[in-house]
Coordinates of C-alpha atoms and ligand atoms in Angstrom, one line a residue:
X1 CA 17.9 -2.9 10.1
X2 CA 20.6 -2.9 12.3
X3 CA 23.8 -5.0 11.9
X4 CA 24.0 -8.1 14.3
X5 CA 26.7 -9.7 15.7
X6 CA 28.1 -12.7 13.8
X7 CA 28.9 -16.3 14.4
X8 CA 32.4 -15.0 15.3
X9 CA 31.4 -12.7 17.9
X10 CA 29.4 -16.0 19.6
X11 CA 32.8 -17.8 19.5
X12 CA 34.4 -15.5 21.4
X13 CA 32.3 -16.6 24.5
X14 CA 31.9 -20.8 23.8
X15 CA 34.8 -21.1 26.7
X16 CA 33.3 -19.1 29.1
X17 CA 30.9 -20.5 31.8
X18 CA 27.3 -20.2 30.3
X19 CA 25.1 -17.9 32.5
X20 CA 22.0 -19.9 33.4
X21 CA 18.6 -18.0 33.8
X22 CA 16.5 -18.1 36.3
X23 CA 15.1 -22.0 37.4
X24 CA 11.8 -20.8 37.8
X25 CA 11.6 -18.8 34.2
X26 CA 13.4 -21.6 32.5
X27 CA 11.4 -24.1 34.0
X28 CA 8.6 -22.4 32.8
X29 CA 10.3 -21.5 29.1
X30 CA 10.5 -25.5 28.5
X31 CA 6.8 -25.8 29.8
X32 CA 5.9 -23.3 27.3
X33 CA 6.9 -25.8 24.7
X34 CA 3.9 -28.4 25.6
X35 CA 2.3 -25.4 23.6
X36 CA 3.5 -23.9 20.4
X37 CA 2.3 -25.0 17.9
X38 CA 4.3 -25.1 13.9
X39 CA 1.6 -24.8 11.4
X40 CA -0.4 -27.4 10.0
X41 CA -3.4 -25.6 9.0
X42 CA -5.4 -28.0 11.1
X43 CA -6.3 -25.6 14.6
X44 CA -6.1 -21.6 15.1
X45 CA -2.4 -20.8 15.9
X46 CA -2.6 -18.7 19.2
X47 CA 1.2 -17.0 18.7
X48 CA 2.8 -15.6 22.2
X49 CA 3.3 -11.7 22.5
X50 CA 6.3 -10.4 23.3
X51 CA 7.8 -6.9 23.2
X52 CA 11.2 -6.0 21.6
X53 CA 12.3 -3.7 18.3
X54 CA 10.9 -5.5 16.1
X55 CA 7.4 -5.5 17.3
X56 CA 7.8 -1.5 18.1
X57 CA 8.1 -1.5 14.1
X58 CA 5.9 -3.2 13.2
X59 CA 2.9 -1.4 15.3
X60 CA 4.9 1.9 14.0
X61 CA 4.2 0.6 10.6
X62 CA 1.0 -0.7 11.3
X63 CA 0.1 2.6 11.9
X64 CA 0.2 3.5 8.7
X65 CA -3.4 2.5 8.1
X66 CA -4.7 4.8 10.5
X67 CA -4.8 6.5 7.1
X68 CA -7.7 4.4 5.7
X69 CA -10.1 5.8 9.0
X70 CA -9.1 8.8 8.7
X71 CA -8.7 10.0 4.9
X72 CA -12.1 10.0 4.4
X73 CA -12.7 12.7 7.1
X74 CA -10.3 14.8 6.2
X75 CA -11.3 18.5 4.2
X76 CA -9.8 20.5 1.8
X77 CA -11.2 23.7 0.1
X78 CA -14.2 22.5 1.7
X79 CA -14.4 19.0 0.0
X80 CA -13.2 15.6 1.1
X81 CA -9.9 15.9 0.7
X82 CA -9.6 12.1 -0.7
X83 CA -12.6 11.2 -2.8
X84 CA -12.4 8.8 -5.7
X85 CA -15.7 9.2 -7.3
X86 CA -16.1 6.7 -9.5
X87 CA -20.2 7.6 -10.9
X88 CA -18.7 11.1 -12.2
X89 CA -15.1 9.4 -13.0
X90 CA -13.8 11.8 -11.4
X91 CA -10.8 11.7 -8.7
X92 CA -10.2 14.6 -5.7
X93 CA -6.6 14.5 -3.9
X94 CA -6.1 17.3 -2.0
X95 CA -7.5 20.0 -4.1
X96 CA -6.5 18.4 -7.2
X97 CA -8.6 16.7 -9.3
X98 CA -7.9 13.3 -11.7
X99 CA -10.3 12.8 -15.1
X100 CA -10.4 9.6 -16.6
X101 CA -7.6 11.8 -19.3
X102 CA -5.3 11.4 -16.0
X103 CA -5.3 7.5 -16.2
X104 CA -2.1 7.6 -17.2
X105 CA -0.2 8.5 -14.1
X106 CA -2.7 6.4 -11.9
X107 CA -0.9 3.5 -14.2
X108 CA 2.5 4.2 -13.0
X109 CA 1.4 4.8 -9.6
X110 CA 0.4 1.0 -9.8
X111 CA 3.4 0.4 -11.8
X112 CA 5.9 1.9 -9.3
X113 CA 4.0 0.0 -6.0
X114 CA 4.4 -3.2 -7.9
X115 CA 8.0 -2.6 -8.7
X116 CA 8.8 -1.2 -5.3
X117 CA 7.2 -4.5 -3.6
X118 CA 9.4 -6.7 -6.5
X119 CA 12.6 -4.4 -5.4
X120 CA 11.8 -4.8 -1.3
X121 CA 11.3 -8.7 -1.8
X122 CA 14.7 -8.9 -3.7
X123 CA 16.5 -7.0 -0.6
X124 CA 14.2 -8.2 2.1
X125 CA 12.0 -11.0 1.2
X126 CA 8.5 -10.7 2.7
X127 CA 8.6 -7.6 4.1
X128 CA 5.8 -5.8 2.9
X129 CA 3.7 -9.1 4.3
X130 CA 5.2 -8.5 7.5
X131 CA 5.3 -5.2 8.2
X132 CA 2.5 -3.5 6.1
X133 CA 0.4 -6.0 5.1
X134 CA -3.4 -5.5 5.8
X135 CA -4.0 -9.0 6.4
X136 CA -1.2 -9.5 9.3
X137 CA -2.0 -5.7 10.7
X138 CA -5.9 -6.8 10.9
X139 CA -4.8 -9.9 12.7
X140 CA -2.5 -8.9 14.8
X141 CA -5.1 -5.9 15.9
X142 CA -7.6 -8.7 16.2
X143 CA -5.1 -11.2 18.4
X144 CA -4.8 -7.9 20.4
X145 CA -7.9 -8.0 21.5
X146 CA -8.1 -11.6 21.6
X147 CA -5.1 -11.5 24.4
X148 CA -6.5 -9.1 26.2
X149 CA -10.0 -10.9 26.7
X150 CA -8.6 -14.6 26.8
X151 CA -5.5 -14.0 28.5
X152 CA -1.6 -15.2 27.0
X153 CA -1.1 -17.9 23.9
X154 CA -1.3 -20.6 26.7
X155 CA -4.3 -19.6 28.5
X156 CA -6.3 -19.0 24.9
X157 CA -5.5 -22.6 24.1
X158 CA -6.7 -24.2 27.2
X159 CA -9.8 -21.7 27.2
X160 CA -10.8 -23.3 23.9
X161 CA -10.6 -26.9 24.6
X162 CA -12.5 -25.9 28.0
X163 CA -16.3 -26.7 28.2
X164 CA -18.6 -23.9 27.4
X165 CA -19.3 -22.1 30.8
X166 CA -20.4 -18.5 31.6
X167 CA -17.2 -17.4 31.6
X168 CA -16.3 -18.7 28.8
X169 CA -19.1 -17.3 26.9
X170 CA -18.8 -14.1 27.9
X171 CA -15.6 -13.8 26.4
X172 CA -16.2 -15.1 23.0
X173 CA -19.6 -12.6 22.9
X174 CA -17.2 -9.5 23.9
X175 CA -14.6 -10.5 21.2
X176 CA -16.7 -11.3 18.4
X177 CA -18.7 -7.8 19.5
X178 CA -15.4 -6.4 19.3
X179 CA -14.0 -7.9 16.1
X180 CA -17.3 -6.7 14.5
X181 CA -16.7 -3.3 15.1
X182 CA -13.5 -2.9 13.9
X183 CA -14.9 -5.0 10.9
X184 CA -17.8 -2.7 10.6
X185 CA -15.3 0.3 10.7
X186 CA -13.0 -1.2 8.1
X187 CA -15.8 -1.8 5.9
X188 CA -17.5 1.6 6.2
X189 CA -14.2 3.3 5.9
X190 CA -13.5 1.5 2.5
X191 CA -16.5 2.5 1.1
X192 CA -16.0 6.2 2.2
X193 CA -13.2 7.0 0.2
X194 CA -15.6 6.7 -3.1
X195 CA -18.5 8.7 -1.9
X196 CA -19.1 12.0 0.5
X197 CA -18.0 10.1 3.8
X198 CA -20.4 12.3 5.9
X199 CA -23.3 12.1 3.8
X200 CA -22.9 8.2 3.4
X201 CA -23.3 8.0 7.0
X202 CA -26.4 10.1 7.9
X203 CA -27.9 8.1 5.1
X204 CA -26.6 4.7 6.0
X205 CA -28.2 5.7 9.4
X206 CA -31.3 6.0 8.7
X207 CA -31.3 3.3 5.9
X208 CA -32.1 5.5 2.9
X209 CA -28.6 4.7 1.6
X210 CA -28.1 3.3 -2.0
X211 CA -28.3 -1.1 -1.2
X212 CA -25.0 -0.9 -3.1
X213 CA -23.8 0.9 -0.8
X214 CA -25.0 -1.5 2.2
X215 CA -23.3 -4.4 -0.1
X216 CA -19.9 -2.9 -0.2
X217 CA -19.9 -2.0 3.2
X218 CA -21.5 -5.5 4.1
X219 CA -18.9 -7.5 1.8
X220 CA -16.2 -5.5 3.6
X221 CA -17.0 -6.2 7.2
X222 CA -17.8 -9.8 6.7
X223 CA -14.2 -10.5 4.8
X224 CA -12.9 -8.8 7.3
X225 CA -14.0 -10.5 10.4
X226 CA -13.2 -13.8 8.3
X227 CA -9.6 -12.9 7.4
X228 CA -8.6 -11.0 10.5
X229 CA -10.7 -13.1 13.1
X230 CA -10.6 -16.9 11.6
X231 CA -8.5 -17.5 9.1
X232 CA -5.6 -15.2 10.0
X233 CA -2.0 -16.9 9.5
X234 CA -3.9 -19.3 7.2
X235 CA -4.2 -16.8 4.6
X236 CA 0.0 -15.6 4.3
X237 CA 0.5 -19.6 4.5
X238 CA -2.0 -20.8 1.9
X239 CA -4.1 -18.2 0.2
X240 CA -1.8 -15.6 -1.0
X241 CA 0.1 -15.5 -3.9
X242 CA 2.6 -13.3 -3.4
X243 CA 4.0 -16.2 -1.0
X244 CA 4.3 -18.2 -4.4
X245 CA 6.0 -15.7 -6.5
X246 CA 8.4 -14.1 -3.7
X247 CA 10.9 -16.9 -4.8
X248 CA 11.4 -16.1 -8.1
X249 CA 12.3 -12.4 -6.6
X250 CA 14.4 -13.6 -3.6
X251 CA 17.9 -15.1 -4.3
X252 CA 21.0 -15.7 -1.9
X253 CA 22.0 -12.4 -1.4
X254 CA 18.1 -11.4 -0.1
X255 CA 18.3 -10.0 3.6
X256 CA 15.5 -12.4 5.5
X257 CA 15.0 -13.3 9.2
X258 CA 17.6 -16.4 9.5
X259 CA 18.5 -19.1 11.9
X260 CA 22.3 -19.4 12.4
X261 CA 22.7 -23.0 12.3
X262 CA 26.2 -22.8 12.8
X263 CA 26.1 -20.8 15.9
X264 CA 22.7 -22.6 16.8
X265 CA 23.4 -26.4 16.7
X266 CA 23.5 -28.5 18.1
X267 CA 21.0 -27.5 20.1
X268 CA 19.8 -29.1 23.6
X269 CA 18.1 -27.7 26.0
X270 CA 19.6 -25.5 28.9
X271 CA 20.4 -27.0 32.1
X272 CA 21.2 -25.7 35.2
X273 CA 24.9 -24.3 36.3
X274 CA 26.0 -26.3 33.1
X275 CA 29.0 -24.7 31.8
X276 CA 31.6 -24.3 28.8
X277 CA 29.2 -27.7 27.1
X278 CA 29.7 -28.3 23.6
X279 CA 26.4 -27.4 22.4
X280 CA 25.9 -24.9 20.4
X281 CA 23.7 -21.3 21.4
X282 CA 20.5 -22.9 20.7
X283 CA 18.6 -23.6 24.1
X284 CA 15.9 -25.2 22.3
X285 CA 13.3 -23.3 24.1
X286 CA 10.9 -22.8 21.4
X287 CA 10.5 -18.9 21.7
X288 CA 10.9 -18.3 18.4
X289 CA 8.1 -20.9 17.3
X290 CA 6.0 -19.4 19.9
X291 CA 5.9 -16.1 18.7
X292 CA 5.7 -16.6 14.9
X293 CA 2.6 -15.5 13.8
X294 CA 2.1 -18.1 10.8
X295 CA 3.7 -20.9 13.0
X296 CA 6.8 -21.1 11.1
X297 CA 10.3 -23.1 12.7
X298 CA 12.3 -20.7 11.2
X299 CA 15.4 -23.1 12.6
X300 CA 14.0 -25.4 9.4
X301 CA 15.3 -22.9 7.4
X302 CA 13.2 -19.9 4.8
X303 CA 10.1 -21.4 4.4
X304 CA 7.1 -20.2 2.2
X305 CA 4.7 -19.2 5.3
X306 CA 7.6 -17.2 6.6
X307 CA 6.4 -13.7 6.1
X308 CA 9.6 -12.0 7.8
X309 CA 8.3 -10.4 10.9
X310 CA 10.9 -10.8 12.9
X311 CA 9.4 -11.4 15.9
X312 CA 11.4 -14.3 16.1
X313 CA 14.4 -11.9 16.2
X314 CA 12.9 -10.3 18.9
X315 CA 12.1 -13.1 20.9
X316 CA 15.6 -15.2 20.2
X317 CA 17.6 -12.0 21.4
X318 CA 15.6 -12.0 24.5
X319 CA 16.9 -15.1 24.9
X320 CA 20.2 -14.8 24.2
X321 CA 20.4 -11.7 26.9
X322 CA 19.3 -14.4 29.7
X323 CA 21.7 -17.0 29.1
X324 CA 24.9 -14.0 28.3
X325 CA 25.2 -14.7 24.6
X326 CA 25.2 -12.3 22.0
X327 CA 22.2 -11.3 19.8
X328 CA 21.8 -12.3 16.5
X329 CA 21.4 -16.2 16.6
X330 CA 18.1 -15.2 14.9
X331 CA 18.9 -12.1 12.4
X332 CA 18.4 -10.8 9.5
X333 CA 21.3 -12.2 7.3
X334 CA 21.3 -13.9 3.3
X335 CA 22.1 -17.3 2.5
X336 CA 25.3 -16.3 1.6
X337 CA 26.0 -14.9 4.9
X338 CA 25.3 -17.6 6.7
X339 CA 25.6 -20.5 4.5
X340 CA 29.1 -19.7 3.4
X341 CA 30.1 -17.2 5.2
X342 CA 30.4 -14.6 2.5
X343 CA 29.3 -10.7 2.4
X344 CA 25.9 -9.8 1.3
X345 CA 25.7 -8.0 -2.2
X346 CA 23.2 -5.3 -2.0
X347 CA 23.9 -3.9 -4.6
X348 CA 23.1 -6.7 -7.9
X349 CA 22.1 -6.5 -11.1
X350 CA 18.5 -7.5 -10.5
X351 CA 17.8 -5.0 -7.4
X352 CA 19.5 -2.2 -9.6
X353 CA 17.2 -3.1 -12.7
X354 CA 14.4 -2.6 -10.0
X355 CA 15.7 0.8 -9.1
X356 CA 15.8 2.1 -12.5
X357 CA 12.6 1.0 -13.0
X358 CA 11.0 3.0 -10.1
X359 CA 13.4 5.9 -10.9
X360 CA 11.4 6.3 -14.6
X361 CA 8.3 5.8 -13.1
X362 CA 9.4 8.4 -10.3
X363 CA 10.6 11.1 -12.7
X364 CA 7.1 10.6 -15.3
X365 CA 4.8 10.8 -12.6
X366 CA 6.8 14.1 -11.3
X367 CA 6.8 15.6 -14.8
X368 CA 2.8 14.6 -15.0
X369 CA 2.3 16.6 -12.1
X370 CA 4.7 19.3 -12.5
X371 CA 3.0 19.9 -16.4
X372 CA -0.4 18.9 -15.3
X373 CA -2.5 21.9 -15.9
X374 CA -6.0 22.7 -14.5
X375 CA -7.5 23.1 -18.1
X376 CA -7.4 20.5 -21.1
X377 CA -8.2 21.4 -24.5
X378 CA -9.8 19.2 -27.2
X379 CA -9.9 20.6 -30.7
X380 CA -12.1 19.4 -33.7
X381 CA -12.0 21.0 -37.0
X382 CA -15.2 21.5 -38.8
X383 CA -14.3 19.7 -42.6
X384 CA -17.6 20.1 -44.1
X385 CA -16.6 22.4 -45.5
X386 CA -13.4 22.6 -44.6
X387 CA -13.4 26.2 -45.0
X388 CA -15.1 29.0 -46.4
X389 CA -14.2 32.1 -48.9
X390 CA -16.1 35.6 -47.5
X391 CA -17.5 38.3 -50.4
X392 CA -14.3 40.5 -49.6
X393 CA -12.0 37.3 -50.1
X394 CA -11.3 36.4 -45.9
X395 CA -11.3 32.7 -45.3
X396 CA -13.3 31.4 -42.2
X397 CA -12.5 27.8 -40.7
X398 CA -15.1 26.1 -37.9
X399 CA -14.1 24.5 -34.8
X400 CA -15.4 23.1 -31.8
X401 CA -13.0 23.2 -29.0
X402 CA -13.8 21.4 -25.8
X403 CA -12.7 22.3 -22.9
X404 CA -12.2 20.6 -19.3
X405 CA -12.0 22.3 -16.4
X406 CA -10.8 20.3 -13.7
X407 CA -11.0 22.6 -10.5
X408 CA -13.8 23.0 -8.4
X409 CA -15.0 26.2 -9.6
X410 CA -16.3 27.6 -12.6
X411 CA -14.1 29.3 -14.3
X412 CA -14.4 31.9 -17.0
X413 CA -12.4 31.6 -20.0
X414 CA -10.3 33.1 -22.7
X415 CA -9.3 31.7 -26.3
X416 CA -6.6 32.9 -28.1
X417 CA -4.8 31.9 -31.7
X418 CA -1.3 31.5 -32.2
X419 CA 0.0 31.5 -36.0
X420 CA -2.0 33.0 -38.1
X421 CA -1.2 36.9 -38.8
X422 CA -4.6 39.1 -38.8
X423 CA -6.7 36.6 -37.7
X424 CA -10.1 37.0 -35.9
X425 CA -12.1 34.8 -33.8
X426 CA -15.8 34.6 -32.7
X427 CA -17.1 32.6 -30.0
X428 CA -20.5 31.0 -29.8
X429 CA -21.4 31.3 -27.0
X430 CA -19.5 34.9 -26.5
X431 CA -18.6 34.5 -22.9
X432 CA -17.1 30.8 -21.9
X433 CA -17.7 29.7 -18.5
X434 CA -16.2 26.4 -17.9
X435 CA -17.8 24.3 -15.3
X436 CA -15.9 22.3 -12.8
X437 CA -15.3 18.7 -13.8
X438 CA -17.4 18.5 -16.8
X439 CA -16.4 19.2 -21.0
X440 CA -17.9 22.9 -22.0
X441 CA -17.7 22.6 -25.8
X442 CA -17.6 26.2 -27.6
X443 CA -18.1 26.7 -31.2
X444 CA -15.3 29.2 -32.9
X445 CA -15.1 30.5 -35.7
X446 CA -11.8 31.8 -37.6
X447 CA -11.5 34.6 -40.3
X448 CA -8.3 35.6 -41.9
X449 CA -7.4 38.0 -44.5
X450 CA -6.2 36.5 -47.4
X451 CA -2.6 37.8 -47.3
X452 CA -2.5 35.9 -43.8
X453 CA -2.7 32.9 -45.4
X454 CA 0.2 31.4 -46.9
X455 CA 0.0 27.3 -47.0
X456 CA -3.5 25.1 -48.3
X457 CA -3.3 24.0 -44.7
X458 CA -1.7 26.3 -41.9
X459 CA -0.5 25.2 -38.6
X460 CA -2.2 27.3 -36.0
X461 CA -2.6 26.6 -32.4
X462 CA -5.2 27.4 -29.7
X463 CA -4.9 28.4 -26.0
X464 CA -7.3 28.8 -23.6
X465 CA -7.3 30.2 -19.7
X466 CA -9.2 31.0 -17.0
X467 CA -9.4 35.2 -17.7
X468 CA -6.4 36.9 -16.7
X469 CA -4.3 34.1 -16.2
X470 CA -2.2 33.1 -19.3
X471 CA 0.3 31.4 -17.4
X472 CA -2.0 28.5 -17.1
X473 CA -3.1 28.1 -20.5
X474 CA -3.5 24.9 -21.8
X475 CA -3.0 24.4 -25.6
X476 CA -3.8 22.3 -28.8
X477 CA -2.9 22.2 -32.1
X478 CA -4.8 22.2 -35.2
X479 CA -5.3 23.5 -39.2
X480 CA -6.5 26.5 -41.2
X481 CA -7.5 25.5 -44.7
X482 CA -7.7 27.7 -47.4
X483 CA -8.2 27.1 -51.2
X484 CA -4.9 26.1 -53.5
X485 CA -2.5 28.7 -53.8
Ligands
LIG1 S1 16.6 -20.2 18.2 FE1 16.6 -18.9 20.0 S2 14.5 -18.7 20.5 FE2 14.6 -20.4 19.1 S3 14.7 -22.2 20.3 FE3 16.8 -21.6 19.9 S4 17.4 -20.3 21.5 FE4 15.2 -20.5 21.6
LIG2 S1 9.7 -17.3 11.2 FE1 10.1 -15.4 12.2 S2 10.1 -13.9 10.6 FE2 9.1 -15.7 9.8 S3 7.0 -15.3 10.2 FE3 7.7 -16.5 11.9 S4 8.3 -14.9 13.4 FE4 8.1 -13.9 11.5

């Protein structure tokens, strides 16, 4: 974010004659406040819509799940290139393929999002709520719509305490039609990321689809159309918890959406051609209130339904351009900042002990994929016996060796043995072909001469790769047992 001017900058101005706006629009501003509302969970908030950076943001980074529609279309090497496959536990991400063995690095993918969202919190409160959040880019998608069929904040409140007319009722039908669309979309897209996206919808067509799948898709749409359409801002103010635990993550130095009270009070409201008053920059026009999404006063100070959109920035530095002061009464700024006038700490122990923490998880989920080979190997000794003496005194050891080909072709495959001198194998069955996805166990059996065989029990090691390619072997270790020496 941007730096904004300071309390000190407004100083510079509190002599000067104040510029008034225009009667008509400020007029209008101060009718404006017969209608925001602050929430009190009672009624459906109908927020005003204004433009400014802040919202550009946000629909930039609402954009981002434009992902969720679109993933499950998407090819590669003539699969869906994002297809979490839960029945055969197996995961496709663009060409490469996760077994339940790869669990691991799916852990500190979860790990490093968590820590991420405890690290963003520290430095900027709520921002993944406001910003990214599914639940505030549904709604605002859905308010979106809701404008543009009802008309503005103030027009949607009078619409619903009118009488049911025509009108009226055409309105609500082409909404809700609307909102279940999107729902339906939502849900269906959801469910297309665990199963072949095209195929789920030829067969959800003509209803010969799984009812499991009708469920998740059902479940999806109707939570949906609940969050997004009804509940909304009631959700970020009383449903989630991550509005409970942010506090214990925030602390004075955190960078949130704040009022300036110093600069701000006392407020009173504009009038006009007043002049050098001794109020302070607050006009007490209710803009910011009128935008916030969850109905917050953010001039009450950080409150727990604040989820740091900033559209009260936006709207407050509108504002502040119509009456000649500068931005910023609204910004984002710490406690300390504006409490007690002191610099923000960025950098502080707890935000660095965050950052080391997503560091490790960065570099093991980078050496996972840089070591991540397309074969795994599984190696079991055969003990009974554990080994067996040939007429012409050569030792032979059983295994079985599993292995897990985790392309999308079938591969044929070669075994060789590391650390034993002399030493022959046999495979049953002769010629491995490893099928995509699935554990192709091979029996082997190992011979040695005698004088190869130095220790009770040898270290030896197996490799196997797809023929001709030994630079992608994948390896495990094991025994040859022999008699006392
Ligand atoms: S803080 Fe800004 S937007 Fe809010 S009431 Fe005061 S002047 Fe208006
Ligand atoms: S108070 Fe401001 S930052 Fe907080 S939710 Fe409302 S508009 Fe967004």
């Amino acid at each position: 974010m941007s730096a904004e001017p300071t309390a000190k900058q407004s100083d510079s101005t509190e002599a000067q004659p104040v510029k008034v706006m225009d009667k008509d629009e400020l007029a209008r501003l101060y009718e404006e406040n017969d209608f925001w509302e602050v929430n009190t969970g009672g009624s459906t908030l109908h927020a005003k819509r204004m433009g400014g950076r802040f919202r550009n943001f946000k629909y930039l980074t609402s954009s981002v799940w434009l992902v969720l529609f679109i993933g499950p279309w998407l090819q590669w090497d003539d699969r869906q290139a994002m297809l979490f496959d839960i029945p055969a536990r197996q995961f496709h991400i663009f060409g490469m393929t996760f077994l339940p063995q790869d669990i691991w690095m799916f852990t500190f993918v979860m790990g490093f999002f968590a820590v991420l969202l405890a690290v963003s919190t520290a430095v900027a409160g709520r921002v993944f709520c406001g910003f990214f959040c599914f639940q505030t880019v549904w709604t605002d998608v859905y308010t979106w719509i809701e404008e543009k069929l009802e008309g503005s904040h103030i027009q949607r409140r009078k619409l619903e305490k009118a009488p049911w007319n025509a009108t009226k009722i055409r309105k609500k039908v082409i909404k809700h039609v609307l909102w279940l669309a999107i729902a339906v979309l939502t849900g269906y897209s959801f469910a297309a990321w665990f199963t072949d996206a095209r195929d789920l919808l030829s067969r959800m067509l003509d209803f010969t689809a799984h009812p499991i799948s009708y469920g998740i898709v059902g479940a999806f749409t109707l939570g949906t159309y609940v969050l997004a359409g009804f509940m909304r801002e009631q959700v970020c103010f009383w449903l989630c918890p991550y509005a409970r635990i942010q506090g214990v993550m925030m602390d004075d130095n955190s960078i949130v959406p704040s009022y300036d009270y110093k600069r701000g009070e006392p407020r009173g409201k504009l009038k006009k051609n007043s002049a050098g008053n001794d109020k302070g920059d607050c006009i007490d026009c209710g803009q910011c209130v009128a935008v916030c999404p969850t109905g917050v006063d953010i001039r009450k100070g950080q409150q727990e339904g604040c989820i740091t959109c900033a559209l009260c920035i936006d709207a407050c530095d509108q504002i502040m351009d119509k009456i000649d002061k500068p931005r910023g009464l609204i910004r984002y700024a710490s406690e300390n900042e504006i409490a007690r006038d002191q610099k923000t700490k960025l950098i502080r122990p707890r935000v660095l002990m965050y950052a080391t923490t997503i560091l490790l998880f960065v570099t093991y989920l980078a050496y996972g994929l840089v070591t991540r080979s397309n074969l795994e190997l599984n190696v079991v000794h055969d003990r009974t016996p554990m080994f067996v003496m040939q007429s012409n005194g050569d030792i032979q050891n059983k295994y079985v060796i599993k292995i897990i080909n985790k392309t999308t072709d079938i591969l044929p495959i070669e075994v060789k043995l590391k650390g034993l001198e002399g030493a022959e194998i046999t495979l049953d069955p002769a010629v491995i072909e490893a099928k995509p996805s699935v554990v192709t166990p091979v029996r082997v059996f190992v011979r040695a001469p005698r004088s190869a065989f130095k220790e009770q029990l040898q270290d030896i090691t197996f490799e196997v790769y797809p023929k001709g390619k030994p630079e992608q072997a994948a390896s495990h270790d094991s025994i040859f047992a022999g008699p006392r020496r």
